Coordinates of C-alpha atoms in Angstrom, one line a residue:
Chain A
E16 CA 13.1 7.3 24.3
Y17 CA 14.4 4.1 22.8
T18 CA 17.4 2.0 23.8
K19 CA 19.3 -0.5 21.6
E20 CA 20.5 -3.1 24.1
K21 CA 21.3 -6.3 22.1
K22 CA 21.9 -7.0 18.4
V23 CA 19.7 -9.9 17.4
G24 CA 19.9 -9.9 13.7
E25 CA 21.5 -8.5 10.6
G26 CA 19.9 -8.5 7.1
T27 CA 20.9 -7.1 3.8
Y28 CA 19.4 -3.7 4.5
A29 CA 19.0 -3.6 8.3
V30 CA 20.3 -4.5 11.7
V31 CA 17.8 -5.5 14.3
Y32 CA 18.3 -4.7 18.0
L33 CA 16.3 -5.5 21.1
G34 CA 15.6 -2.5 23.2
T35 CA 13.2 -0.7 25.6
K36 CA 10.8 2.2 25.2
Q37 CA 12.0 4.2 28.2
S38 CA 8.7 6.0 29.0
T39 CA 6.7 2.7 29.3
G40 CA 9.4 0.1 29.9
R41 CA 7.9 -1.8 26.9
Q42 CA 10.3 -4.2 25.2
I43 CA 10.7 -3.2 21.5
A44 CA 12.7 -4.2 18.5
V45 CA 14.6 -1.5 16.6
K46 CA 15.2 -2.2 12.9
E47 CA 18.1 0.2 11.9
I48 CA 18.0 0.7 8.2
K49 CA 21.5 1.0 6.8
T50 CA 21.6 3.8 4.3
S51 CA 25.1 4.5 3.2
E52 CA 25.4 1.3 1.2
F53 CA 22.7 2.0 -1.2
K54 CA 23.6 4.0 -4.3
D55 CA 20.0 4.7 -5.0
G56 CA 19.3 6.3 -1.7
L57 CA 16.8 4.7 0.6
D58 CA 16.4 1.0 0.0
M59 CA 13.2 -0.2 -1.6
S60 CA 12.6 -2.7 1.1
A61 CA 12.8 0.0 3.7
I62 CA 10.4 2.2 1.8
R63 CA 7.9 -0.6 1.5
E64 CA 8.1 -1.6 5.2
V65 CA 7.5 2.1 6.1
K66 CA 4.8 2.6 3.5
Y67 CA 2.6 -0.4 4.4
L68 CA 3.2 -0.7 8.1
Q69 CA 2.1 2.9 8.5
E70 CA -1.3 2.0 7.1
I71 CA -2.0 -1.3 8.9
Q72 CA -3.1 -1.6 12.5
H73 CA -4.2 -5.1 13.2
D74 CA -3.7 -7.6 16.0
N75 CA -2.2 -10.1 13.6
V76 CA 0.2 -7.8 11.8
I77 CA 3.4 -6.5 13.4
E78 CA 2.9 -3.1 15.0
L79 CA 5.1 -0.2 13.9
V80 CA 5.5 1.6 17.2
D81 CA 7.5 4.6 15.9
I82 CA 9.9 5.7 13.3
F83 CA 12.8 8.1 13.7
M84 CA 16.0 9.3 12.1
A85 CA 19.3 9.1 14.1
Y86 CA 22.8 9.6 12.9
D87 CA 21.6 9.5 9.3
N88 CA 20.0 6.1 9.8
L89 CA 16.3 5.3 9.6
N90 CA 15.0 3.4 12.6
L91 CA 11.8 1.5 12.7
V92 CA 10.6 0.7 16.2
L93 CA 8.6 -2.5 16.1
E94 CA 6.8 -4.5 18.7
F95 CA 9.0 -7.2 20.3
L96 CA 8.2 -10.7 18.9
P97 CA 10.6 -13.3 20.3
S98 CA 9.8 -16.2 18.1
D99 CA 8.4 -17.4 14.8
L100 CA 6.7 -20.4 13.2
E101 CA 9.9 -21.7 11.6
V102 CA 11.5 -22.1 15.0
I103 CA 8.5 -23.9 16.2
I104 CA 8.3 -26.3 13.2
K105 CA 12.0 -27.1 13.4
D106 CA 12.3 -27.6 17.2
R107 CA 11.3 -31.2 17.7
S108 CA 11.2 -30.8 21.5
I109 CA 8.1 -28.6 21.0
L110 CA 5.0 -30.7 20.6
F111 CA 1.9 -29.0 19.2
T112 CA -1.7 -30.2 18.5
P113 CA -4.1 -29.8 15.7
A114 CA -5.9 -27.2 17.8
D115 CA -2.7 -25.2 18.0
I116 CA -2.2 -25.4 14.3
K117 CA -5.8 -24.3 13.8
S118 CA -5.1 -21.3 16.1
W119 CA -2.0 -20.3 14.1
M120 CA -3.8 -20.6 10.8
L121 CA -6.8 -18.5 12.0
M122 CA -4.5 -15.7 13.2
T123 CA -2.3 -15.9 10.1
L124 CA -5.4 -15.6 7.8
R125 CA -6.9 -12.8 9.8
G126 CA -3.6 -10.8 9.3
V127 CA -3.5 -11.7 5.6
H128 CA -7.2 -10.9 5.2
H129 CA -6.5 -7.4 6.7
C130 CA -3.7 -6.8 4.3
H131 CA -5.8 -7.9 1.3
R132 CA -8.9 -5.8 2.3
N133 CA -6.5 -2.9 2.4
F134 CA -5.4 -4.0 -1.1
I135 CA -1.9 -4.8 0.0
L136 CA -0.1 -7.9 -1.2
H137 CA 2.5 -9.3 1.2
R138 CA 4.4 -11.4 -1.3
D139 CA 6.7 -13.1 1.1
L140 CA 4.7 -15.2 3.5
K141 CA 6.7 -18.1 5.0
P142 CA 7.0 -19.5 8.5
N143 CA 9.8 -17.2 9.6
N144 CA 7.8 -14.2 8.6
L145 CA 5.0 -15.3 10.9
L146 CA 6.3 -14.1 14.3
L147 CA 4.9 -14.9 17.7
S148 CA 4.3 -12.4 20.5
P149 CA 5.1 -13.4 24.1
D150 CA 1.5 -14.4 24.6
G151 CA 1.5 -16.6 21.5
V152 CA -0.3 -14.3 19.0
I153 CA 0.8 -14.7 15.4
K154 CA 1.9 -11.5 13.7
V155 CA 2.5 -11.2 9.9
A156 CA 5.8 -9.4 9.5
D157 CA 8.5 -8.3 7.0
F158 CA 6.7 -6.1 4.4
G159 CA 9.9 -5.6 2.5
L160 CA 8.4 -7.2 -0.6
A161 CA 4.9 -5.9 -0.2
R162 CA 3.1 -3.8 -2.7
A163 CA -0.3 -2.3 -3.3
V164 CA -2.7 -4.2 -5.5
P165 CA -1.7 -2.8 -8.9
S166 CA -3.8 -0.9 -11.4
P167 CA -5.3 -3.4 -13.8
H168 CA -2.9 -2.8 -16.7
E169 CA 0.2 -2.7 -14.6
M170 CA 2.9 -5.4 -15.0
L171 CA 4.2 -7.1 -11.9
T172 CA 7.4 -8.9 -11.4
S173 CA 7.0 -12.7 -10.8
N174 CA 10.2 -12.9 -8.9
V175 CA 8.7 -12.6 -5.5
V176 CA 7.9 -14.9 -2.6
T177 CA 10.5 -17.3 -1.2
R178 CA 10.8 -20.2 -3.6
W179 CA 9.2 -23.0 -1.5
Y180 CA 6.1 -20.8 -0.9
R181 CA 5.8 -19.5 -4.4
A182 CA 2.5 -19.9 -6.2
P183 CA 2.4 -21.8 -9.6
E184 CA 1.4 -18.7 -11.5
L185 CA 4.6 -17.0 -10.2
L186 CA 6.6 -20.1 -11.2
F187 CA 5.2 -19.7 -14.7
G188 CA 6.2 -16.0 -14.8
A189 CA 2.7 -14.4 -14.5
K190 CA 2.7 -10.6 -14.6
H191 CA -0.9 -9.9 -13.6
Y192 CA -1.3 -12.0 -10.5
T193 CA -3.5 -11.2 -7.5
S194 CA -3.7 -11.7 -3.8
A195 CA -4.1 -15.4 -4.5
I196 CA -0.3 -15.7 -4.4
D197 CA -0.4 -15.0 -0.6
I198 CA -3.1 -17.6 -0.1
W199 CA -1.0 -20.3 -1.8
S200 CA 1.9 -19.5 0.6
V201 CA -0.5 -19.9 3.5
G202 CA -1.5 -23.3 2.1
V203 CA 2.1 -24.5 1.9
I204 CA 2.7 -23.2 5.5
F205 CA -0.4 -25.2 6.7
A206 CA 1.0 -28.4 5.0
E207 CA 4.4 -27.8 6.6
L208 CA 2.8 -27.4 10.1
M209 CA 1.1 -30.7 9.7
L210 CA 4.1 -32.5 8.3
R211 CA 6.7 -30.6 10.3
I212 CA 9.0 -30.7 7.3
P213 CA 8.9 -28.4 4.2
Y214 CA 6.2 -29.5 1.9
L215 CA 7.5 -28.3 -1.5
P216 CA 11.3 -27.8 -1.0
G217 CA 12.5 -27.1 -4.6
Q218 CA 16.3 -26.9 -5.1
N219 CA 15.9 -24.1 -7.7
D220 CA 13.2 -22.4 -9.7
I221 CA 12.9 -25.2 -12.3
D222 CA 13.0 -27.9 -9.6
Q223 CA 10.3 -26.0 -7.7
M224 CA 7.9 -26.5 -10.6
E225 CA 8.8 -30.2 -10.7
V226 CA 8.3 -30.7 -7.0
T227 CA 5.1 -28.7 -6.9
F228 CA 3.5 -30.5 -9.8
R229 CA 4.7 -33.9 -8.7
A230 CA 3.0 -33.4 -5.4
L231 CA -0.2 -31.7 -6.6
G232 CA -0.5 -32.6 -10.3
T233 CA 0.4 -30.6 -13.4
P234 CA -2.3 -28.1 -14.2
T235 CA -4.1 -28.3 -17.6
D236 CA -6.1 -25.9 -19.6
K237 CA -9.2 -27.8 -18.4
E238 CA -9.1 -26.6 -14.9
W239 CA -6.8 -23.6 -15.5
P240 CA -7.7 -22.0 -18.9
E241 CA -4.7 -20.6 -20.7
V242 CA -2.1 -22.1 -18.4
S243 CA -0.6 -23.7 -21.5
S244 CA 0.0 -20.2 -22.9
F245 CA 2.9 -19.7 -20.4
G246 CA 6.2 -20.0 -22.1
S247 CA 7.6 -22.6 -19.7
Y248 CA 4.6 -24.8 -19.9
N249 CA 5.7 -27.0 -22.8
K250 CA 8.8 -28.4 -21.0
L251 CA 6.8 -29.7 -18.1
Q252 CA 6.5 -33.3 -17.0
I253 CA 2.8 -34.1 -16.7
Y254 CA 1.8 -35.5 -13.3
P255 CA -1.7 -36.5 -12.3
P256 CA -3.2 -34.7 -9.4
P257 CA -3.1 -36.8 -6.2
S258 CA -6.2 -38.8 -5.2
I259 CA -7.9 -37.9 -2.0
D260 CA -6.6 -41.2 -0.6
E261 CA -3.1 -40.3 -1.4
L262 CA -3.6 -36.9 0.4
R263 CA -5.1 -38.7 3.3
K264 CA -2.1 -41.0 3.6
R265 CA 0.3 -38.0 3.3
F266 CA -1.6 -35.9 5.9
I267 CA -2.6 -38.6 8.3
A268 CA -3.6 -36.3 11.1
A269 CA -5.7 -34.1 8.9
S270 CA -9.5 -34.2 9.0
E271 CA -11.6 -34.1 5.8
N272 CA -12.3 -30.5 6.4
A273 CA -8.6 -29.8 7.0
L274 CA -7.7 -31.5 3.7
N275 CA -10.4 -29.6 2.0
F276 CA -9.2 -26.3 3.5
M277 CA -5.6 -27.1 2.4
C278 CA -6.8 -28.0 -1.2
G279 CA -8.8 -24.8 -1.3
M280 CA -5.6 -22.8 -0.7
L281 CA -3.5 -25.0 -2.9
T282 CA -5.8 -24.8 -5.9
M283 CA -3.7 -24.5 -9.0
N284 CA -5.9 -22.0 -10.9
P285 CA -5.5 -18.7 -9.0
K286 CA -8.9 -17.6 -10.2
K287 CA -10.5 -20.6 -8.3
R288 CA -8.2 -20.6 -5.4
W289 CA -9.9 -19.7 -2.1
N290 CA -9.5 -16.1 -1.0
A291 CA -8.9 -15.1 2.6
I292 CA -12.6 -14.8 3.4
E293 CA -13.4 -18.2 2.0
C294 CA -10.6 -19.6 4.1
L295 CA -11.8 -17.9 7.3
E296 CA -15.3 -19.0 6.8
S297 CA -14.4 -22.6 5.9
E298 CA -15.7 -25.7 7.8
Y299 CA -12.2 -26.4 9.1
F300 CA -12.5 -23.5 11.6
K301 CA -16.0 -24.6 12.7
E302 CA -15.4 -28.2 13.4
M303 CA -13.8 -29.6 16.6
P304 CA -11.3 -29.1 18.0
P305 CA -11.7 -25.3 18.4
P306 CA -8.5 -23.3 17.9
S307 CA -6.4 -23.2 21.0
D308 CA -6.2 -20.0 23.0
P309 CA -2.8 -18.6 21.9
S310 CA -1.7 -17.9 25.4
E311 CA -2.3 -21.5 26.4
I312 CA -0.1 -22.9 23.6
K313 CA 3.1 -24.3 25.1
Chain B
N38 CA -16.4 -8.4 9.8
T39 CA -16.6 -9.9 6.3
I40 CA -20.0 -8.4 5.4
P41 CA -19.4 -6.1 2.4
R42 CA -20.5 -2.5 2.9
F43 CA -21.8 -2.3 -0.7
K44 CA -23.3 -4.4 -3.4
L45 CA -21.0 -5.4 -6.3
D46 CA -22.8 -6.6 -9.3
E47 CA -20.5 -7.2 -12.3
K48 CA -23.4 -7.6 -14.7
L49 CA -24.3 -4.0 -14.2
Y50 CA -21.0 -2.5 -15.2
S51 CA -19.9 -1.8 -18.7
D52 CA -16.2 -1.1 -18.5
P53 CA -14.7 -1.7 -22.0
F54 CA -11.2 -1.2 -20.6
I55 CA -11.5 -3.9 -18.0
K56 CA -13.5 -6.2 -20.2
D57 CA -10.7 -6.1 -22.8
L58 CA -8.1 -7.1 -20.3
E59 CA -10.3 -9.9 -19.0
N60 CA -10.0 -11.8 -22.3
R61 CA -6.3 -11.5 -22.9
K62 CA -4.4 -14.8 -22.5
E63 CA -1.7 -13.5 -20.1
F64 CA -4.5 -12.0 -17.9
V65 CA -6.6 -15.1 -17.8
A66 CA -3.5 -17.3 -17.1
S67 CA -2.4 -15.0 -14.3
G68 CA -5.7 -15.4 -12.4
F69 CA -6.8 -11.8 -13.2
R70 CA -10.3 -11.2 -11.8
T71 CA -12.5 -8.3 -12.8
D72 CA -14.5 -8.5 -9.6
Y73 CA -11.2 -7.7 -7.7
V74 CA -10.7 -4.6 -9.8
Y75 CA -14.3 -3.4 -9.3
E76 CA -14.1 -4.1 -5.6
R77 CA -10.9 -2.0 -5.4
V78 CA -12.2 1.1 -7.1
L79 CA -15.7 0.9 -5.5
T80 CA -14.1 0.6 -2.1
E81 CA -11.9 3.7 -2.8
A82 CA -15.1 5.5 -4.0
F83 CA -17.2 4.6 -1.0
M84 CA -14.4 5.0 1.5
Chain C
Y238 CA -9.8 5.7 5.5
R239 CA -9.8 6.9 9.1
H240 CA -7.0 4.4 9.8
S241 CA -5.0 5.7 6.9
S242 CA -2.0 8.0 7.5
Q243 CA -3.5 10.4 5.0
Y244 CA -6.5 11.0 7.3
R245 CA -4.5 10.8 10.5
F246 CA -1.6 13.1 9.6
W247 CA -2.6 15.1 6.5
S248 CA -6.2 16.2 6.9
F249 CA -6.7 19.8 8.2
S250 CA -9.4 22.4 8.5
K251 CA -8.7 25.6 6.6
E252 CA -7.8 27.4 9.8
R253 CA -5.4 24.7 10.9
L254 CA -3.8 24.7 7.5
R255 CA -3.2 28.5 7.6
E256 CA -1.9 28.2 11.2
K257 CA 0.6 25.5 10.1
R258 CA 1.9 27.7 7.3
V259 CA 2.2 30.8 9.5
N260 CA 4.1 28.7 12.0
T261 CA 6.4 27.2 9.4
N262 CA 7.1 30.7 8.1
K263 CA 7.6 32.2 11.5
I264 CA 10.2 29.5 12.5
A265 CA 12.2 30.2 9.3
A266 CA 11.9 34.0 9.8
D267 CA 13.0 33.8 13.4
T268 CA 16.1 31.9 12.2
I269 CA 16.8 34.5 9.6
Y270 CA 16.5 37.3 12.1
K271 CA 18.8 35.5 14.5
N272 CA 21.4 34.8 11.8
I273 CA 21.3 38.5 10.7
L274 CA 21.7 39.6 14.3
D275 CA 24.7 37.3 14.7
F276 CA 26.1 38.7 11.4
K277 CA 25.7 42.2 12.5
N278 CA 27.4 41.5 15.8
Q279 CA 30.4 39.9 14.1
Q280 CA 30.9 42.8 11.6
D281 CA 31.3 46.5 12.4
L282 CA 29.0 47.8 9.8
T283 CA 28.4 51.5 9.0
Q284 CA 24.9 52.8 9.7
E285 CA 24.3 53.0 5.9
Q286 CA 25.2 49.3 5.5
L287 CA 23.0 48.5 8.4
D288 CA 20.1 50.3 6.8
V289 CA 20.6 48.5 3.5
L290 CA 20.9 45.2 5.3
D291 CA 17.6 45.7 7.2
A292 CA 15.9 46.9 4.0
R293 CA 17.0 44.0 1.9
T294 CA 16.7 41.1 4.3
Q295 CA 12.9 41.0 4.8
P296 CA 11.8 37.4 5.2
L297 CA 9.1 36.2 2.8
S298 CA 5.5 36.4 3.9
V299 CA 3.3 33.3 4.0
D300 CA 1.7 34.3 0.8
D301 CA 5.0 34.9 -1.0
E302 CA 6.0 31.4 0.1
L303 CA 2.7 30.0 -1.1
K304 CA 3.2 31.6 -4.6
L305 CA 6.7 30.0 -4.8
I306 CA 5.5 26.6 -3.6
N307 CA 2.7 26.5 -6.1
F308 CA 5.0 27.7 -8.9
Y309 CA 7.4 24.8 -8.2
A310 CA 4.5 22.3 -7.6
K311 CA 3.4 23.1 -11.1
K312 CA 7.0 22.4 -12.2
V313 CA 6.9 19.0 -10.4
Q314 CA 3.8 18.2 -12.5
V315 CA 5.3 19.3 -15.8
I316 CA 8.6 17.5 -15.2
S317 CA 6.9 14.3 -14.1
Q318 CA 4.6 14.5 -17.1
H319 CA 7.6 15.0 -19.3
L320 CA 9.1 11.9 -17.7
N321 CA 6.0 10.0 -18.9
L322 CA 5.2 8.9 -15.4
P323 CA 1.8 7.3 -14.7
T324 CA -0.9 9.7 -13.5
E325 CA -1.0 8.5 -9.9
I326 CA 2.8 8.9 -9.6
I327 CA 2.6 12.4 -10.9
A328 CA -0.1 13.0 -8.2
T329 CA 2.1 11.4 -5.5
S330 CA 5.1 13.6 -6.6
I331 CA 3.0 16.8 -6.3
S332 CA 1.6 15.6 -2.9
F333 CA 5.1 14.9 -1.5
F334 CA 6.3 18.3 -2.7
K335 CA 3.4 20.3 -1.2
K336 CA 3.6 18.4 2.1
F337 CA 7.3 19.0 2.4
F338 CA 6.7 22.8 2.2
L339 CA 3.9 22.5 4.7
E340 CA 6.5 21.4 7.2
N341 CA 9.5 23.4 5.9
S342 CA 9.9 26.9 4.6
V343 CA 11.3 27.9 1.2
M344 CA 13.6 30.1 3.2
Q345 CA 15.2 26.9 4.7
Y346 CA 15.1 24.7 1.6
D347 CA 15.3 26.1 -1.9
P348 CA 12.2 24.5 -3.6
K349 CA 14.1 24.0 -6.8
S350 CA 16.3 21.4 -5.0
L351 CA 13.3 19.4 -3.9
V352 CA 11.6 19.1 -7.2
H353 CA 13.5 16.1 -8.4
T354 CA 13.8 14.4 -5.0
T355 CA 10.1 14.4 -4.6
I356 CA 9.6 12.8 -8.0
F357 CA 12.3 10.3 -7.4
L358 CA 10.9 9.2 -4.0
A359 CA 7.4 9.1 -5.4
C360 CA 8.6 6.6 -8.1
K361 CA 10.2 4.5 -5.4
A362 CA 7.1 4.7 -3.1
E363 CA 4.9 3.7 -6.0
N364 CA 7.0 0.7 -6.9
Y365 CA 8.0 2.4 -10.2
F366 CA 11.7 2.1 -9.6
I367 CA 14.0 4.3 -11.6
S368 CA 17.7 4.1 -10.6
V369 CA 19.0 7.5 -9.6
D370 CA 21.6 7.5 -12.4
S371 CA 19.1 6.9 -15.1
F372 CA 16.8 9.4 -13.4
A373 CA 19.6 12.0 -13.3
K374 CA 20.3 11.4 -17.0
K375 CA 16.6 12.1 -17.8
A376 CA 16.0 14.8 -15.3
K377 CA 19.3 16.9 -15.3
P378 CA 20.5 17.3 -11.7
N379 CA 23.2 15.0 -10.5
R380 CA 22.6 12.0 -8.3
E381 CA 23.9 13.8 -5.1
A382 CA 21.4 16.6 -5.7
I383 CA 18.6 14.1 -6.0
L384 CA 19.6 12.1 -2.9
K385 CA 20.6 15.1 -0.8
Y386 CA 17.2 15.7 0.8
E387 CA 15.6 12.2 0.4
F388 CA 15.9 11.5 4.1
K389 CA 14.6 15.0 5.1
L390 CA 11.7 14.6 2.7
L391 CA 10.8 11.2 4.1
E392 CA 10.9 12.6 7.6
S393 CA 8.8 15.7 6.7
L394 CA 6.3 13.4 5.1
K395 CA 6.0 11.8 8.6
F396 CA 6.9 8.6 6.9
S397 CA 3.5 8.4 5.2
L398 CA 4.0 7.2 1.7
L399 CA 0.7 5.6 0.8
I400 CA -1.6 8.3 -0.7
H401 CA -5.2 7.8 -1.8
H402 CA -5.8 9.9 -4.9
P403 CA -9.3 10.8 -6.4
Y404 CA -8.6 8.7 -9.5
K405 CA -9.7 5.3 -8.2
P406 CA -12.9 6.8 -6.8
L407 CA -13.5 8.3 -10.2
H408 CA -13.4 4.8 -11.7
G409 CA -15.6 3.5 -8.8
F410 CA -18.2 6.2 -9.4
F411 CA -18.1 5.6 -13.1
L412 CA -19.2 2.0 -12.4
D413 CA -21.7 2.9 -9.6
I414 CA -23.4 5.5 -11.7
Q415 CA -24.1 2.8 -14.3
N416 CA -25.5 0.7 -11.4
V417 CA -27.8 3.4 -9.8
L418 CA -28.8 5.1 -13.1
H419 CA -29.0 1.7 -14.9
G420 CA -30.1 2.1 -18.5
K421 CA -30.4 5.9 -18.1
V422 CA -26.8 6.9 -18.9
D423 CA -25.1 6.9 -22.3
L424 CA -21.9 5.0 -21.9
N425 CA -20.0 7.1 -24.5
Y426 CA -21.0 10.2 -22.7
M427 CA -19.8 8.6 -19.4
G428 CA -16.5 7.8 -21.0
Q429 CA -16.0 11.4 -22.1
T430 CA -17.0 12.6 -18.7
Y431 CA -14.5 10.2 -17.1
D432 CA -11.6 11.6 -19.2
K433 CA -12.5 15.2 -18.6
C434 CA -12.8 14.6 -14.8
K435 CA -9.5 12.7 -14.8
K436 CA -7.7 15.9 -16.1
K437 CA -9.6 18.1 -13.7
I438 CA -8.4 15.9 -10.8
T439 CA -4.8 16.4 -11.8
E440 CA -5.4 20.2 -11.7
A441 CA -7.3 20.0 -8.4
I442 CA -4.6 18.2 -6.6
L443 CA -2.4 21.3 -7.0
T444 CA -4.7 23.1 -4.6
D445 CA -5.3 22.7 -0.9
V446 CA -8.4 20.7 -1.6
V447 CA -6.4 17.5 -0.8
Y448 CA -6.0 18.5 2.8
L449 CA -9.6 19.7 3.3
F450 CA -11.6 16.9 1.7
T451 CA -11.4 13.2 1.2
P452 CA -10.6 11.7 -2.3
P453 CA -14.1 10.5 -3.0
Q454 CA -15.5 14.0 -2.0
I455 CA -13.1 15.6 -4.4
T456 CA -14.1 13.2 -7.1
L457 CA -17.8 13.8 -6.6
A458 CA -17.2 17.6 -6.6
I459 CA -15.4 17.4 -9.9
L460 CA -18.1 15.2 -11.3
M461 CA -20.6 17.7 -10.1
I462 CA -18.7 20.5 -11.9
E463 CA -18.8 18.4 -15.0
D464 CA -22.4 17.4 -14.9
E465 CA -24.5 18.7 -12.0
A466 CA -27.7 17.2 -13.2
L467 CA -26.3 13.7 -13.6
I468 CA -24.5 13.6 -10.2
T469 CA -27.4 15.2 -8.3
K470 CA -29.7 12.5 -9.8
Y471 CA -27.2 9.8 -9.0
L472 CA -26.9 10.8 -5.4
E473 CA -30.6 11.4 -4.9
L474 CA -31.4 7.9 -6.2
K475 CA -28.6 6.3 -4.3
F476 CA -29.4 7.9 -1.0
S477 CA -33.2 7.8 -1.4
V478 CA -32.8 4.0 -1.8
N479 CA -30.9 3.9 1.5
S480 CA -33.2 6.3 3.3
E481 CA -35.7 3.5 4.3
K482 CA -33.1 1.9 6.5
K483 CA -32.4 4.9 8.7
N484 CA -29.5 3.8 10.8
N485 CA -26.5 5.4 12.1
D486 CA -24.1 4.4 9.4
T487 CA -26.2 5.8 6.6
I488 CA -24.6 8.9 5.3
S489 CA -27.1 11.8 5.3
F490 CA -27.7 12.9 1.8
S491 CA -28.0 16.6 2.7
T492 CA -24.8 16.6 4.7
L493 CA -22.9 14.9 1.8
L494 CA -24.4 17.4 -0.7
T495 CA -23.2 20.3 1.4
I496 CA -19.7 18.9 1.6
I497 CA -19.6 18.3 -2.1
N498 CA -20.8 21.8 -2.9
D499 CA -18.2 23.3 -0.5
C500 CA -15.5 21.2 -2.2
K501 CA -16.8 22.2 -5.6
S502 CA -16.7 25.9 -4.8
F503 CA -13.3 25.6 -3.3
I504 CA -11.9 23.9 -6.4
Q505 CA -13.6 26.4 -8.7

């Protein structure tokens, strides 16, 4: 039923091919999960992708078309998504407007909201995991680090999310974090879309804290109770949070609502950080310009 | 559709287990929220 | 819930469930008959040997299979409890094991060789990762034995690894009962009820109730077994409140009560 015509990528645990679903002629991507290499059987990333994509059907989340075994390999048949936001941000020949950015943010947040209302944390949101369909629709992809919202007493690893998009509570080593970590990542992606360069590019985990707090201010117990109880807090350089003017200067093209929207997602205290619904219902999406029609975006 | 299908009123619940977690330093600092816990188990109940 | 793989792939009527088991058994039996026929054709057996062969090689009946499967499902529970796994992971292990033998016959796969594989995959699926070596150390069989059927298990599960168990609904109803019967329930009593029901859920998931009813229905049935008066009062109040706004998404109280009582008698 499925062909593998062209190899388009190779990761640690999978090889990705372009192919066709024979019965419909639909272009698809086949993620062939390598199995022999892993001494513990099926790789955890593959298990997570299978587990969560099976449960999620949403226009802004990559569709798992089928799964099959072949020659002792597990094959995930996924919808074909030719591009991603990282490509768009980096390619200077592509010009995009605030309306385009608004459209991408709306679709991203709808996909993230759907994961969160199904109590699934994505835990690796970044521009190259936000894929684009041929008609310009954003699809959240790569659930290799996803997990279900834990039971209250469960301990979680803080070593998740690609560094530049990692929320401050993760940088501090938090073990009881919530879906707020995904919202932080979306906030950093928004900033990067406006700047067209990475917003918080730390060289390493320590530098990531430095870069984050220099840009957005070092959190204190005042606005984030108990933040000083984190082990790594005492070694921190204390930076003041940026004034609204400084932010205006940094994000010249952003409207007041856009800045407010960004600050809501980049709120240091995870408990006060906006959740997906607050983001979707924010003034930013109600003010002009309306979000572009995805199929109209060049 | 963001309209919740049920009312969640934290004041009405006495859940010693969750209440205890809510006051622990590492939970407060991590951004732990009791309303998220209640929403999760109530959704699973009413699903 | 209707979008979940649990509803889409693993919800059956009693008739359909029986049909699946008969079908799985028949496929295995046919294979056995065919293998024996081939065996007979390759050997020149005396009539006496043929008679012994026919007498001894009767395939298991569906009910024989079910007894074996339930026996080993109980072992999965005991071994995973022995490994000190969290309640929900024990439940997932049992669910994986039972589903495997809905799709495959014990005459094709020795249930003993699936016990540890189901626990191992359940740990991975629930993000409770134990390396196969440390698992093998704790749980006896060697790593090859544990990994041998991992793929086959995943395929038989139709790649559905997210399972909704009745435990979270129990916590949810524990809260909502306080809301609906506000001030009329004793919290200590509720706490004891909660603990008893949690244990009963772990027993109930060894039965077919998980295929016939949804997790919240199982929870309400178990709560009903524990304290019929309390739960009936709770549901009456809850649904009577809703009855003013008669619209299509209001669950009909009498329908729900019928389902819960069906579930209750099934579990009992």
